[in-house]
Coordinates of C-alpha atoms in Angstrom, one line a residue:
Chain A
M18 CA -32.7 -28.9 -33.2
L19 CA -29.6 -27.6 -34.5
R20 CA -29.6 -24.0 -35.7
V21 CA -26.6 -22.5 -37.4
V22 CA -26.1 -18.7 -38.1
V23 CA -23.2 -17.7 -40.4
L24 CA -21.5 -14.8 -38.8
G25 CA -18.7 -14.5 -41.1
S26 CA -18.3 -16.3 -44.4
G27 CA -15.0 -14.8 -45.5
A28 CA -11.4 -16.0 -45.1
G29 CA -8.7 -13.8 -43.3
G30 CA -9.1 -10.3 -44.2
G31 CA -12.7 -10.6 -45.3
V32 CA -14.4 -9.0 -48.4
P33 CA -13.3 -6.4 -49.4
Q34 CA -9.8 -6.9 -48.2
W35 CA -8.2 -3.7 -46.8
N36 CA -5.3 -3.1 -49.5
C37 CA -6.8 -5.3 -52.4
N38 CA -7.9 -4.2 -55.9
C39 CA -8.7 -7.7 -57.3
E40 CA -11.9 -8.4 -59.2
V41 CA -14.1 -9.4 -56.2
C42 CA -12.9 -6.5 -53.7
T43 CA -13.4 -3.8 -56.4
R44 CA -16.9 -5.3 -57.1
A45 CA -17.8 -5.3 -53.4
R46 CA -16.6 -1.7 -53.0
R47 CA -18.4 -0.8 -56.0
G48 CA -21.6 -2.2 -54.4
D49 CA -23.4 -3.1 -57.5
G50 CA -24.7 -6.2 -55.8
S51 CA -22.4 -8.5 -58.0
V52 CA -20.4 -9.3 -54.8
T53 CA -21.8 -9.1 -51.3
A54 CA -19.3 -8.0 -48.6
R55 CA -18.2 -10.7 -46.2
S56 CA -16.7 -10.3 -42.7
Q57 CA -14.2 -13.0 -41.4
S58 CA -14.7 -16.6 -40.5
S59 CA -17.1 -17.4 -37.7
I60 CA -20.3 -19.4 -37.1
A61 CA -22.8 -19.5 -34.2
V62 CA -24.6 -22.8 -33.4
S63 CA -27.4 -23.3 -30.8
A64 CA -29.6 -26.4 -29.9
D65 CA -32.2 -24.5 -27.8
G66 CA -32.2 -21.1 -29.5
E67 CA -31.1 -19.5 -26.3
N68 CA -27.5 -20.1 -25.7
W69 CA -25.0 -20.1 -28.4
C70 CA -21.5 -21.5 -29.1
I71 CA -19.3 -19.6 -31.4
F72 CA -17.1 -21.5 -33.4
N73 CA -14.0 -19.4 -34.4
C74 CA -13.7 -15.9 -33.3
S75 CA -12.9 -13.3 -35.8
P76 CA -11.5 -9.7 -35.4
D77 CA -14.9 -8.7 -36.8
I78 CA -16.9 -10.3 -33.9
R79 CA -18.1 -6.9 -32.5
Q80 CA -19.8 -6.0 -35.8
Q81 CA -20.9 -9.5 -35.9
I82 CA -22.6 -9.4 -32.6
A83 CA -24.2 -6.0 -33.3
D84 CA -25.4 -7.4 -36.5
N85 CA -27.2 -10.6 -35.1
A86 CA -29.8 -9.8 -32.2
I87 CA -29.4 -13.3 -31.2
L88 CA -26.3 -12.6 -29.6
W89 CA -27.2 -9.6 -28.0
P90 CA -27.3 -9.4 -24.0
K91 CA -30.5 -10.3 -22.5
P92 CA -32.0 -7.4 -20.6
G93 CA -32.2 -7.6 -16.9
Q94 CA -28.7 -8.0 -16.0
H95 CA -25.9 -5.3 -16.2
R96 CA -23.8 -7.4 -18.3
H97 CA -24.8 -10.5 -20.1
T98 CA -24.2 -12.8 -23.1
P99 CA -26.1 -15.4 -24.9
I100 CA -22.5 -16.7 -26.0
S101 CA -21.9 -19.7 -23.6
S102 CA -18.6 -21.0 -25.3
V103 CA -16.2 -20.2 -28.2
V104 CA -14.5 -23.1 -30.0
V105 CA -11.4 -22.4 -32.1
T106 CA -10.2 -24.7 -35.0
N107 CA -6.6 -23.1 -35.3
A108 CA -4.7 -20.4 -34.2
D109 CA -4.8 -18.2 -37.4
V110 CA -5.5 -14.4 -36.7
D111 CA -8.9 -14.7 -38.3
H112 CA -9.9 -17.2 -35.9
I113 CA -8.3 -16.1 -32.5
A114 CA -8.2 -12.4 -32.8
G115 CA -11.6 -11.9 -31.9
L116 CA -11.1 -13.2 -28.4
L117 CA -9.6 -9.7 -27.7
I118 CA -12.9 -8.3 -28.0
L119 CA -14.7 -10.7 -25.7
R120 CA -13.4 -9.2 -22.7
E121 CA -15.1 -7.0 -19.9
K122 CA -15.4 -9.7 -17.0
Q123 CA -17.7 -12.1 -18.9
G124 CA -17.9 -15.6 -18.2
F125 CA -17.5 -18.2 -21.2
D126 CA -15.5 -21.5 -22.0
L127 CA -13.1 -21.5 -24.5
Y128 CA -12.2 -24.6 -26.2
A129 CA -9.3 -25.4 -28.3
T130 CA -6.5 -28.2 -28.8
G131 CA -3.7 -27.9 -26.4
T132 CA -1.5 -26.6 -29.2
V133 CA -3.9 -24.0 -29.8
L134 CA -4.2 -22.7 -26.3
D135 CA -0.2 -22.8 -26.0
V136 CA -0.3 -20.0 -28.7
L137 CA -2.7 -18.0 -26.7
V138 CA -0.2 -18.3 -23.7
E139 CA 2.6 -17.6 -25.7
N140 CA 0.9 -14.1 -26.5
P141 CA 0.4 -12.2 -23.2
I142 CA -2.2 -10.0 -24.8
F143 CA -4.9 -12.7 -24.6
N144 CA -4.7 -12.2 -20.8
V145 CA -7.2 -9.6 -21.2
L146 CA -9.6 -12.7 -21.0
D147 CA -9.5 -12.6 -17.3
G148 CA -8.9 -16.4 -16.1
D149 CA -11.5 -15.8 -13.3
Y150 CA -14.3 -15.5 -15.9
V151 CA -13.0 -17.4 -19.1
E152 CA -12.1 -21.1 -18.6
R153 CA -9.5 -22.5 -21.0
R154 CA -10.6 -25.9 -21.8
P155 CA -8.3 -28.3 -23.9
I156 CA -10.1 -30.8 -26.2
V157 CA -8.6 -33.9 -27.8
H158 CA -9.2 -35.2 -31.0
D159 CA -11.6 -38.2 -31.3
Q160 CA -12.8 -37.4 -27.9
P161 CA -16.2 -35.9 -27.5
C162 CA -17.0 -33.0 -25.3
E163 CA -19.7 -31.2 -24.5
V164 CA -19.3 -27.5 -25.1
G165 CA -22.8 -26.0 -24.3
P166 CA -26.3 -26.8 -23.4
G167 CA -27.1 -29.9 -25.6
I168 CA -24.2 -29.2 -27.9
T169 CA -21.3 -31.9 -28.0
I170 CA -18.5 -31.6 -30.5
E171 CA -15.9 -34.4 -31.5
P172 CA -12.9 -32.8 -32.9
F173 CA -10.7 -34.6 -35.5
L174 CA -7.4 -33.7 -37.1
V175 CA -7.3 -32.6 -40.5
P176 CA -4.3 -31.8 -43.0
G177 CA -3.4 -28.0 -42.1
K178 CA -0.4 -26.2 -40.9
V179 CA 0.9 -23.9 -38.0
A180 CA -0.4 -20.4 -37.8
L181 CA 1.3 -17.7 -40.2
F182 CA 2.9 -16.0 -37.4
N183 CA 4.7 -18.9 -35.8
E184 CA 6.1 -20.0 -39.5
E185 CA 9.4 -17.9 -38.9
R186 CA 9.9 -19.2 -35.6
M187 CA 9.5 -22.7 -36.5
M188 CA 12.3 -22.1 -39.5
A189 CA 14.6 -20.4 -36.9
E190 CA 14.1 -23.5 -34.5
Q191 CA 15.3 -25.5 -37.6
Q192 CA 12.0 -27.3 -37.9
S193 CA 10.8 -27.8 -41.2
L194 CA 7.4 -26.6 -42.1
H195 CA 5.1 -29.5 -42.7
I196 CA 2.2 -28.3 -44.6
G197 CA -0.5 -30.9 -45.0
D198 CA 0.4 -32.8 -41.9
E199 CA -2.4 -33.9 -39.5
S200 CA -1.7 -32.3 -36.3
E201 CA -3.5 -30.4 -33.3
N202 CA -2.6 -27.1 -35.4
T203 CA -5.9 -27.7 -37.5
I204 CA -9.0 -29.3 -36.6
G205 CA -12.3 -30.1 -38.0
L206 CA -15.5 -30.7 -35.8
E207 CA -18.6 -32.9 -35.9
V208 CA -21.1 -30.8 -33.8
T209 CA -24.0 -32.9 -32.3
S210 CA -27.4 -31.8 -30.6
A211 CA -28.9 -33.7 -27.8
G212 CA -31.7 -34.8 -30.2
G213 CA -28.9 -36.4 -32.5
E214 CA -28.8 -33.6 -35.3
S215 CA -25.3 -33.2 -36.4
L216 CA -23.2 -31.2 -38.8
F217 CA -19.4 -30.9 -39.6
Y218 CA -17.5 -27.8 -39.6
I219 CA -14.3 -27.7 -41.5
P220 CA -13.1 -24.2 -42.3
G221 CA -9.4 -25.2 -43.2
C222 CA -8.4 -28.3 -44.8
A223 CA -5.3 -28.9 -47.0
A224 CA -6.4 -32.3 -48.4
M225 CA -9.1 -35.1 -48.4
T226 CA -7.9 -37.9 -46.6
D227 CA -9.4 -41.4 -46.7
G228 CA -10.3 -41.1 -43.1
L229 CA -12.1 -37.6 -43.6
A230 CA -14.0 -38.9 -46.4
Q231 CA -15.2 -42.0 -44.3
R232 CA -16.2 -39.5 -41.7
L233 CA -18.1 -37.3 -43.8
K234 CA -20.0 -40.2 -45.9
G235 CA -23.9 -39.4 -45.8
A236 CA -23.5 -36.3 -43.5
A237 CA -26.6 -34.3 -43.3
L238 CA -24.7 -30.9 -43.4
V239 CA -20.7 -29.9 -44.0
L240 CA -19.6 -26.3 -43.8
F241 CA -16.0 -26.8 -45.8
D242 CA -13.0 -24.8 -46.7
G243 CA -13.9 -22.8 -49.5
T244 CA -10.9 -20.5 -49.6
V245 CA -9.8 -20.7 -53.0
W246 CA -11.2 -22.0 -56.1
L247 CA -7.9 -22.7 -58.0
D248 CA -4.7 -23.5 -55.9
N249 CA -2.7 -20.9 -57.8
E250 CA -5.1 -18.1 -58.2
M251 CA -3.5 -15.9 -55.6
V252 CA -0.4 -16.0 -57.8
S253 CA -2.1 -15.7 -61.3
Q254 CA -4.1 -12.7 -60.0
K255 CA -1.0 -11.2 -58.8
L256 CA -2.4 -10.8 -55.2
G257 CA 0.5 -12.8 -53.6
A258 CA 3.1 -15.4 -53.8
K259 CA 1.4 -18.3 -51.9
T260 CA -0.8 -21.2 -53.3
G261 CA -3.9 -22.4 -51.7
Q262 CA -1.6 -25.6 -50.7
R263 CA 1.1 -23.4 -49.0
M264 CA -1.7 -21.8 -47.1
G265 CA -3.1 -25.1 -45.8
H266 CA -6.2 -25.0 -48.1
M267 CA -7.4 -27.4 -50.8
S268 CA -9.0 -25.9 -53.6
M269 CA -12.8 -26.1 -54.7
A270 CA -12.0 -27.0 -58.4
G271 CA -9.6 -29.5 -60.1
E272 CA -8.8 -33.0 -59.8
A273 CA -7.5 -32.8 -56.0
G274 CA -10.2 -30.1 -55.3
S275 CA -13.0 -30.3 -52.9
M276 CA -15.7 -30.9 -55.4
A277 CA -14.3 -33.6 -56.7
A278 CA -13.5 -35.2 -53.3
F279 CA -17.0 -34.9 -52.3
A280 CA -18.6 -36.4 -55.2
G281 CA -19.0 -39.7 -54.0
L282 CA -19.7 -38.9 -50.4
D283 CA -23.6 -38.5 -50.4
V284 CA -23.5 -35.4 -48.1
A285 CA -27.1 -34.1 -48.0
R286 CA -26.3 -30.2 -47.8
K287 CA -22.8 -28.8 -48.8
V288 CA -21.9 -25.4 -47.9
F289 CA -18.6 -23.4 -49.0
I290 CA -17.3 -21.2 -46.1
H291 CA -14.2 -19.4 -45.3
I292 CA -14.0 -18.0 -48.8
N293 CA -11.2 -15.9 -49.8
N294 CA -11.4 -12.5 -51.7
S295 CA -9.4 -14.1 -54.6
N296 CA -12.3 -16.6 -55.0
H297 CA -14.5 -15.7 -58.0
V298 CA -17.2 -18.1 -56.7
L299 CA -18.0 -15.0 -54.6
I300 CA -19.2 -13.4 -57.9
E301 CA -23.0 -13.8 -58.8
G302 CA -23.5 -15.1 -61.9
S303 CA -20.0 -16.3 -62.6
H304 CA -19.2 -19.6 -64.2
E305 CA -17.2 -20.6 -60.9
R306 CA -20.7 -20.0 -58.9
Q307 CA -22.7 -21.9 -61.5
Q308 CA -20.4 -24.7 -61.4
A309 CA -20.1 -24.9 -57.4
N310 CA -23.9 -24.9 -57.6
D311 CA -24.2 -27.6 -60.4
N312 CA -22.0 -29.7 -58.1
G313 CA -24.6 -29.2 -55.3
W314 CA -22.8 -26.8 -53.1
E315 CA -24.2 -23.4 -51.6
I316 CA -21.9 -20.4 -51.1
A317 CA -22.3 -19.0 -47.5
F318 CA -23.0 -15.3 -46.8
D319 CA -23.0 -13.4 -43.6
G320 CA -26.4 -14.0 -41.9
M321 CA -27.0 -17.1 -43.7
E322 CA -29.1 -19.3 -41.6
I323 CA -29.6 -23.2 -41.4
E324 CA -31.8 -25.5 -39.2
L325 CA -31.5 -29.2 -38.8
Chain B
M11 CA -3.7 22.0 -44.3
L12 CA -4.2 19.2 -41.9
R13 CA -7.2 17.2 -42.4
V14 CA -8.4 14.8 -39.6
V15 CA -11.1 12.0 -40.2
V16 CA -12.4 10.4 -36.9
L17 CA -12.3 6.6 -37.7
G18 CA -13.5 5.5 -34.2
S19 CA -14.6 7.8 -31.6
G20 CA -15.4 5.0 -29.0
A21 CA -13.4 3.7 -26.2
G22 CA -12.2 -0.2 -26.0
G23 CA -15.3 -2.1 -26.7
G24 CA -17.0 0.5 -28.6
V25 CA -20.6 1.2 -28.5
P26 CA -22.6 -0.7 -28.1
Q27 CA -20.2 -3.0 -26.1
W28 CA -20.6 -6.6 -26.7
N29 CA -22.1 -7.8 -23.6
C30 CA -23.5 -4.6 -21.9
N31 CA -27.0 -3.6 -20.9
C32 CA -26.2 -0.1 -19.7
E33 CA -28.4 3.0 -20.8
V34 CA -26.1 4.0 -23.6
C35 CA -25.6 0.4 -25.2
T36 CA -29.5 -0.3 -24.9
R37 CA -30.1 3.0 -26.7
A38 CA -27.6 2.5 -29.3
R39 CA -29.2 -1.0 -30.0
R40 CA -32.7 0.2 -30.2
G41 CA -31.6 2.6 -33.0
D42 CA -33.9 5.4 -32.1
G43 CA -31.3 8.0 -32.8
S44 CA -30.4 9.1 -29.1
V45 CA -27.2 7.3 -29.1
T46 CA -25.1 6.7 -32.1
A47 CA -23.0 3.5 -32.4
R48 CA -19.3 4.2 -32.2
S49 CA -16.4 2.1 -33.2
Q50 CA -13.1 1.8 -31.4
S51 CA -10.6 4.5 -31.0
S52 CA -8.5 5.7 -34.2
I53 CA -8.2 8.9 -36.3
A54 CA -6.8 9.5 -39.6
V55 CA -4.7 12.6 -40.4
S56 CA -3.2 13.8 -44.0
A57 CA -1.6 16.8 -45.1
D58 CA -2.1 16.2 -48.8
G59 CA -5.5 14.4 -48.8
E60 CA -3.6 11.6 -50.5
N61 CA -1.4 10.1 -47.9
W62 CA -2.9 9.2 -44.5
C63 CA -1.5 8.5 -41.2
I64 CA -3.4 6.3 -38.8
F65 CA -3.3 7.1 -35.3
N66 CA -4.1 4.1 -33.2
C67 CA -5.1 1.1 -34.9
S68 CA -8.4 -0.5 -33.3
P69 CA -9.7 -3.9 -33.9
D70 CA -12.4 -2.1 -36.0
I71 CA -9.9 -0.8 -38.7
R72 CA -11.2 -3.4 -41.3
Q73 CA -14.8 -2.0 -40.9
Q74 CA -13.4 1.6 -40.6
I75 CA -11.5 1.3 -43.8
A76 CA -14.6 0.1 -45.7
D77 CA -16.5 2.9 -44.2
N78 CA -14.2 5.5 -45.5
A79 CA -13.3 5.9 -49.1
I80 CA -10.2 7.9 -48.5
L81 CA -8.4 4.9 -47.2
W82 CA -9.5 2.4 -50.1
P83 CA -6.6 1.2 -52.2
K84 CA -6.1 3.4 -55.4
P85 CA -6.8 1.6 -58.8
G86 CA -4.2 0.4 -60.8
Q87 CA -2.3 -1.5 -58.5
H88 CA -3.1 -5.2 -57.4
R89 CA -2.3 -4.1 -53.7
H90 CA -2.2 -0.7 -52.6
T91 CA -3.1 1.6 -49.5
P92 CA -3.3 5.3 -48.8
I93 CA -2.2 4.3 -45.3
S94 CA 1.5 5.4 -45.1
S95 CA 2.1 5.0 -41.4
V96 CA 0.4 4.2 -38.1
V97 CA 1.2 5.8 -35.0
V98 CA 0.3 4.0 -31.6
T99 CA 0.0 6.0 -28.3
N100 CA -0.1 3.0 -26.0
A101 CA -0.4 -0.7 -25.9
D102 CA -4.0 -1.1 -25.2
V103 CA -6.0 -3.8 -27.1
D104 CA -8.2 -1.3 -28.8
H105 CA -5.2 0.8 -30.1
I106 CA -3.2 -2.2 -31.2
A107 CA -5.1 -5.2 -32.0
G108 CA -6.2 -3.5 -35.6
L109 CA -2.5 -4.1 -36.6
L110 CA -3.2 -7.8 -36.9
I111 CA -5.7 -6.7 -39.9
L112 CA -3.0 -4.6 -41.7
R113 CA -1.2 -7.6 -43.2
E114 CA -1.1 -9.1 -46.7
K115 CA 2.5 -7.7 -47.6
Q116 CA 1.6 -4.1 -47.4
G117 CA 4.4 -1.6 -46.9
F118 CA 3.9 1.1 -44.1
D119 CA 5.7 2.5 -41.1
L120 CA 4.7 1.8 -37.5
Y121 CA 5.7 4.3 -35.1
A122 CA 5.5 3.8 -31.2
T123 CA 7.8 4.2 -28.2
G124 CA 10.1 1.6 -27.3
T125 CA 8.1 0.4 -24.4
V126 CA 5.1 -0.1 -26.7
L127 CA 7.2 -1.8 -29.7
D128 CA 8.6 -4.1 -26.9
V129 CA 4.9 -5.4 -26.3
L130 CA 4.4 -6.2 -29.9
V131 CA 7.9 -8.3 -29.8
E132 CA 6.7 -9.9 -26.5
N133 CA 3.3 -11.1 -28.6
P134 CA 4.5 -13.1 -31.4
I135 CA 1.1 -12.8 -33.0
F136 CA 2.0 -9.5 -34.4
N137 CA 4.7 -11.3 -36.6
V138 CA 1.6 -11.4 -39.2
L139 CA 3.2 -7.9 -39.9
D140 CA 6.0 -8.9 -42.1
G141 CA 9.2 -7.1 -41.2
D142 CA 10.1 -6.9 -44.9
Y143 CA 7.1 -4.7 -45.5
V144 CA 6.3 -2.9 -42.0
E145 CA 9.0 -1.0 -40.4
R146 CA 9.0 -0.6 -36.7
R147 CA 10.3 2.7 -35.8
P148 CA 10.9 3.7 -32.2
I149 CA 9.7 7.4 -31.2
V150 CA 11.3 9.2 -28.4
H151 CA 9.1 11.7 -26.3
D152 CA 10.1 15.5 -27.0
Q153 CA 11.9 14.5 -30.2
P154 CA 10.0 15.5 -33.3
C155 CA 9.7 12.8 -36.0
E156 CA 8.1 12.9 -39.7
V157 CA 5.7 10.2 -39.9
G158 CA 4.4 10.8 -43.5
P159 CA 4.5 13.3 -46.3
G160 CA 4.3 16.6 -44.7
I161 CA 3.2 15.5 -41.2
T162 CA 5.5 15.6 -38.2
I163 CA 4.7 14.3 -34.6
E164 CA 6.1 15.5 -31.5
P165 CA 5.4 12.8 -28.8
F166 CA 5.1 13.6 -25.1
L167 CA 4.6 11.7 -21.9
V168 CA 1.2 11.9 -20.3
P169 CA 0.2 10.3 -17.0
G170 CA -1.2 6.8 -17.5
K171 CA -0.5 3.3 -17.3
V172 CA 0.8 -0.1 -18.7
A173 CA -1.8 -2.0 -20.6
L174 CA -4.3 -4.2 -19.0
F175 CA -3.0 -7.4 -20.2
N176 CA 0.3 -6.7 -18.7
E177 CA -0.7 -5.7 -15.4
E178 CA -0.8 -9.2 -13.9
R179 CA 2.8 -9.9 -15.0
M180 CA 3.9 -6.6 -13.4
M181 CA 2.3 -7.7 -10.1
A182 CA 3.8 -11.1 -10.2
E183 CA 7.2 -9.4 -10.8
Q184 CA 6.6 -7.6 -7.6
Q185 CA 6.5 -4.3 -9.2
S186 CA 3.8 -2.0 -8.1
L187 CA 1.2 -0.7 -10.6
H188 CA 2.2 3.1 -10.9
I189 CA -1.2 4.6 -12.3
G190 CA -0.9 8.4 -13.3
D191 CA 2.9 8.0 -13.6
E192 CA 4.3 9.7 -16.9
S193 CA 6.3 6.9 -18.9
E194 CA 6.6 5.8 -22.3
N195 CA 3.6 3.5 -21.6
T196 CA 1.3 6.2 -22.6
I197 CA 2.0 9.3 -24.9
G198 CA 0.1 12.3 -26.5
L199 CA 1.0 13.8 -29.9
E200 CA 1.2 17.0 -31.3
V201 CA 0.8 16.6 -35.0
T202 CA 2.1 19.5 -37.3
S203 CA 1.6 20.0 -41.0
A204 CA 4.4 21.4 -43.2
G205 CA 2.4 24.3 -43.5
G206 CA 2.5 25.0 -39.7
E207 CA -1.0 23.8 -38.9
S208 CA -1.1 21.7 -35.7
L209 CA -3.4 19.7 -33.5
F210 CA -3.0 17.7 -30.4
Y211 CA -4.4 14.1 -30.0
I212 CA -4.4 12.8 -26.4
P213 CA -7.0 9.7 -26.4
G214 CA -5.6 8.6 -22.8
C215 CA -4.6 10.9 -20.0
A216 CA -4.8 10.0 -16.4
A217 CA -4.2 13.9 -15.2
M218 CA -3.6 17.4 -16.3
T219 CA 0.0 18.3 -15.3
D220 CA 1.4 21.9 -15.3
G221 CA 3.7 20.7 -18.2
L222 CA 0.5 19.6 -20.2
A223 CA -1.4 22.7 -19.5
Q224 CA 1.7 24.7 -20.6
R225 CA 2.0 22.8 -23.9
L226 CA -1.8 22.8 -24.7
K227 CA -2.2 26.7 -24.0
G228 CA -3.6 28.5 -27.2
A229 CA -3.8 25.1 -29.4
A230 CA -5.9 25.3 -32.4
L231 CA -7.6 22.0 -31.8
V232 CA -7.2 19.4 -29.0
L233 CA -8.8 15.7 -29.2
F234 CA -8.9 14.7 -25.8
D235 CA -9.4 11.6 -23.5
G236 CA -13.5 11.4 -23.1
T237 CA -13.5 8.1 -21.5
V238 CA -15.6 8.8 -18.6
W239 CA -17.8 11.8 -17.4
L240 CA -17.5 11.0 -13.5
D241 CA -14.7 8.9 -12.3
N242 CA -16.9 6.3 -10.6
E243 CA -19.4 5.9 -13.1
M244 CA -18.6 2.5 -14.2
V245 CA -19.0 1.3 -10.4
S246 CA -22.0 3.3 -9.7
Q247 CA -23.8 1.7 -13.0
K248 CA -22.7 -1.5 -11.9
L249 CA -20.8 -2.0 -15.0
G250 CA -17.3 -3.0 -13.4
A251 CA -15.3 -2.3 -10.5
K252 CA -12.9 0.0 -11.9
T253 CA -12.6 4.0 -11.7
G254 CA -11.7 6.2 -14.7
Q255 CA -8.5 6.8 -12.7
R256 CA -7.8 3.2 -12.2
M257 CA -8.0 2.8 -16.1
G258 CA -5.8 5.7 -16.5
H259 CA -8.3 8.2 -17.6
M260 CA -9.3 11.5 -16.1
S261 CA -13.0 12.3 -15.9
M262 CA -14.7 15.1 -18.0
A263 CA -16.7 16.6 -15.1
G264 CA -15.6 17.4 -11.7
E265 CA -13.0 19.7 -10.0
A266 CA -10.0 17.4 -11.1
G267 CA -11.9 16.8 -14.5
S268 CA -10.7 17.7 -18.0
M269 CA -13.5 20.4 -18.5
A270 CA -12.2 22.3 -15.6
A271 CA -8.6 21.8 -16.5
F272 CA -8.9 23.3 -19.9
A273 CA -10.8 26.2 -18.7
G274 CA -8.1 28.8 -18.5
L275 CA -6.2 27.1 -21.8
D276 CA -7.8 29.3 -24.5
V277 CA -7.7 26.2 -26.8
A278 CA -9.6 27.1 -30.2
R279 CA -11.4 23.7 -30.6
K280 CA -11.8 21.2 -27.9
V281 CA -12.9 17.6 -29.0
F282 CA -13.8 14.7 -26.8
I283 CA -12.7 11.3 -28.2
H284 CA -12.3 7.8 -26.9
I285 CA -15.6 7.9 -25.1
N286 CA -16.7 5.0 -23.1
N287 CA -20.0 3.3 -23.3
S288 CA -20.6 4.4 -19.7
N289 CA -20.5 8.2 -20.6
H290 CA -23.7 9.8 -20.8
V291 CA -22.3 12.5 -22.7
L292 CA -22.9 10.2 -25.7
I293 CA -26.8 10.6 -25.3
E294 CA -28.2 13.3 -27.5
G295 CA -30.0 15.9 -25.3
S296 CA -28.5 14.6 -22.0
H297 CA -27.6 17.1 -19.3
E298 CA -23.9 15.8 -19.6
R299 CA -23.9 16.5 -23.4
Q300 CA -25.4 20.0 -22.6
Q301 CA -23.0 20.7 -20.1
A302 CA -20.1 19.5 -22.3
N303 CA -21.2 21.9 -25.2
D304 CA -21.8 24.6 -22.8
N305 CA -18.1 24.5 -21.8
G306 CA -17.1 24.6 -25.5
W307 CA -16.7 21.0 -26.0
E308 CA -17.5 18.9 -29.2
I309 CA -18.2 15.1 -29.0
A310 CA -16.5 13.0 -31.5
F311 CA -18.7 10.8 -33.8
D312 CA -17.4 8.2 -36.3
G313 CA -16.8 10.1 -39.7
M314 CA -16.3 13.4 -38.3
E315 CA -14.1 15.6 -40.2
I316 CA -12.1 18.5 -39.3
E317 CA -9.9 20.6 -41.5
L318 CA -7.0 23.1 -40.2

C-alpha cells in the first residue's frame, strides 16, 4: 500500500497570496466556493498508515499538521510525531521554510541533495533543527534510498534552477543563471513501497526531457508541476515580470506544455500539484479546468487522499 | 487613536505545538473549548485604521493575514498590502521566519536593531525580500522612530538573550551565553500615536529591572511576555530541559514573576501575550487563569482587539 495525503496543493505563497488581487485570490477571499484556498506545497506519504514521510516542508506545515490528524503526536509520550522523515526536492522557500517549525528536540531524518543541504548550512537559522535529533542525509540522483518504513525513493535530476534567494549571489559571482539545467538544485522522485506500488512526485520541472518521458511512461500515478497554465500569465495578469520558464516551471497548456508532453506517456493517474494563484485552472468551472480534466488531469486540493 | 489586533498570541510553535502531548495541546486538539488554538507571536497596530504596522512576523503570517480582513490587499491594484512596516523585537524564529512569506515584490519598511538585521544578513534566505522593495532600517534603543503613518516607536533594551540558532556558534566562538543581559538582541517597544495614545509591547523579557519598572509606571496598556507560568514548568511537565530563564523569559507567577513585578506599577490594562503551550493559564477555568485575572491580567487570544 502507498497512501498519499496532499498537505498543500498551492505553489509558493499559497492561495490566496498575501498581497494579491488576482482573479483567483479575489475569489478565494470572497469565499463563494469557486476557488478553494490552498496552502503551500507539501505531501505526506505512508506505506503502513502509521509512519509518514513528508515531501517538501512548507511554511504552512504547522497548520497542515493541525488539519491532518494522521500527523498528530500519538498519546502516551510527552513528545511524539508520526513524521519519520522529510524529503526536500529543492531549496525554494516554500519547500524548506517549514523545517524551522519542526524543532522542539524531535528526531527525524532529513533527506535532500548535497546542493540543497549546503543551502541549509549556509543559513544558520536552520540550526534550530538540533543535529542531535535531526539527521541530515544526502541523497544522490539515480541511487535508491530508503526514507521510511517500507518507503524507498529514487531521486532524479529534472530541469530547474537555483533557489530565488541565491540568484543574486550567483550573478555577483559572475556565474550565469542556467535556467532549465538539470542539476542537484531540482529533483523529482519516484516513491516506491515495499509492496511495489509506486508514484512520481515532481512539483517543479522546467521542461519534459526524453529521459524524463521515458521514466514516466506507464506510471500508475504522477503528481506533477502545475504552477502555471500559460508561460506568460504572471506578466499578462500584471502580477509580476517573470514567466513560468524564468521561475523554472513548464506551463500546463501549449505545445511545450505538460499536458501535451504527457499525451503519449500512458500514465494511469495524472495530478497537477504546486499550483500558483495565477493559474485559472484553480477556478471551478473555468475552461482551463475543463481542458485539464478533458486531458485526463486531476487538480490537487488540500486534504486530497490517494491510495495505491 | 491606536488600534491593536492580536494576530498570534502563542509563543514559538503556537498551540497546539506540532509534536506535543501536553495538557494544553491535547485539549486544543480535542476541541472541547477549554483551550483555544493560538498561532505564533505577532500583533498589528494602526493609528488610522488603514495602514498597519506588524510587530514581529511569525511563520503563521500567511494564515494570520487570511484571517484578518484588515490586512487584505485593497481592490484596485494588482498587488497591494495595508502593511506599511514590520518591526521585529528579536531574531527568534517565531519573530522573523514570517518575513519569508512577505515577498512578491511588495514594498514595506523593516525595522530592527542592527544586531537583529545582521542576523538576517547572515542568513541569505532572507534575500527573498528584494532590497528594491523592502527597506531594512536599523533602530536604536531610546531613539524614537516613526514607523508608519502616525505611529512612533521608542525601542528600549530588555533582559534577554541571543536567538536559539546562534547559541551554538557563540559557544564555538568561546563566548559565554549571557542570558538576561540587556542588549540589542531583545528589545521592548513603546508605541505612540500622533494623538498621544501609547502602549508597551514586550513579548520577551527575562527580568523586571528598575529602569523597566520606571518606564512602565502608569502606562495605559502593556502587552507583556506571558511565556511561562512557572520557571520550571517545561521541565516538570517533561516537555523539555529548559527553564523560562534559560529561554530568556520571566515567569508569570512567583516572587520574581511578572505579576508580582507589576503589582505596584499602576498599569491600566495588562495583557499577557507570547504564551507558551506549557502554560496552564491557557486553560479556561484553571486556577492559573483565575489567579492571573485576579491580579488584573487579561490573556491574549488570536483576533483580540484593543482600542486606545
